[in-house]
C-alpha angles and dihedrals in degrees: 000000000000117000117257109248117223116252118256113250134184132194120181135167144156112244121208091245120117113242097025111097097178144355114216126187120179146165113204126183103177107358122135121192116217118228109286143146135232130210088220137057114264114215111189137182126183123226095186144351129022135284133196122205142169121223118188087349095304117115124228133180125206134184103129114130094225099043128109125201119215118187117187126224120266096019119114117243140158135194141204143174119263104195134037090252090062120203144277119223142175119206134189116199106210125193125223093267086076098041122012119230088242088079092060095101093055091050092050090052093050115015093158113076114190096201121134092190092054092046091052090049092051090048090051091050091053090052091051091050090062121197137309091249090070121092117272093260095039097104115110088246100189091046093047093048091048093050091046089054091057092045089052091049091052093047091051088052090057099040101038093040095231138109119251113284113268109239096179126255119328110281117235091194090051090052092051092052092050091049090053090052092050093046090053093051106037099139098038096038129206132258120231094238091049092050091048092051094047091051095052102281093294114182107264097233092048089050092052094045091050092051094047092047090053101041106020097241137065121263095255092055091048091051092049090052092051090051091052089051091052091048090052091056092047093049093050089049089060103263115144117247095251092053093043090052096058094037090055094049102264116129096229143347093272090055090051092046092054094053096034092057091052094049103035105022098234137062122274091246093054091045090053092048091051089061091054096046 
């Protein structure tokens, strides 16, 4: 009896994160892309199976767990499954604010990047971007922007053939100033570009590294913890979980519940009831 092949599925959405035009997740069992071009960069990782593609009329095959595929804008490419099991992929379509078109030639020469660190960073960015079922503003914006900054830095290292720019040792004073900004804007939050501009146009990755060196966690994790603290106070003051969620900066009660459970160990509703017992 022949094996049942899994059904092809596609999930795509536009996250509210500058530089990312589209997120695309797919499982294909027998699909073949015709030759085509994009006006964006396509950054792809595989979660299973193998894929074969041609870029600028040169064929490549990829199935390595730690590899990343980067296809430049304006260059013709195709793609097809290699085995009956097909493949599962996640793609980020990045505009030229993330990678300039001047790096196209380097990407054509080497579209396969065997880099476990880069793959893990891309995976983490996908996790931060959430899912299309979430509300439009549901993305953990500061986390997604931070992770994108480190992905961009790693890609520049590959394409431009140079190590990340040295910005000097992490700055304790810089970290304190960023913490003050985050503390002043707990419910509304703060974007990475906005923080960088307010602190003197500091490079985003240097800003994040400085904060983590000073406080032991990245800015987005610090902000989430502060929001949980605010929600705790609101719940103990008698506010219902749904209201406490939005007042503390979470986009709905489910979002609060996910983070509250990780930080406190119980749900917001149970926590609130414990204060009335």
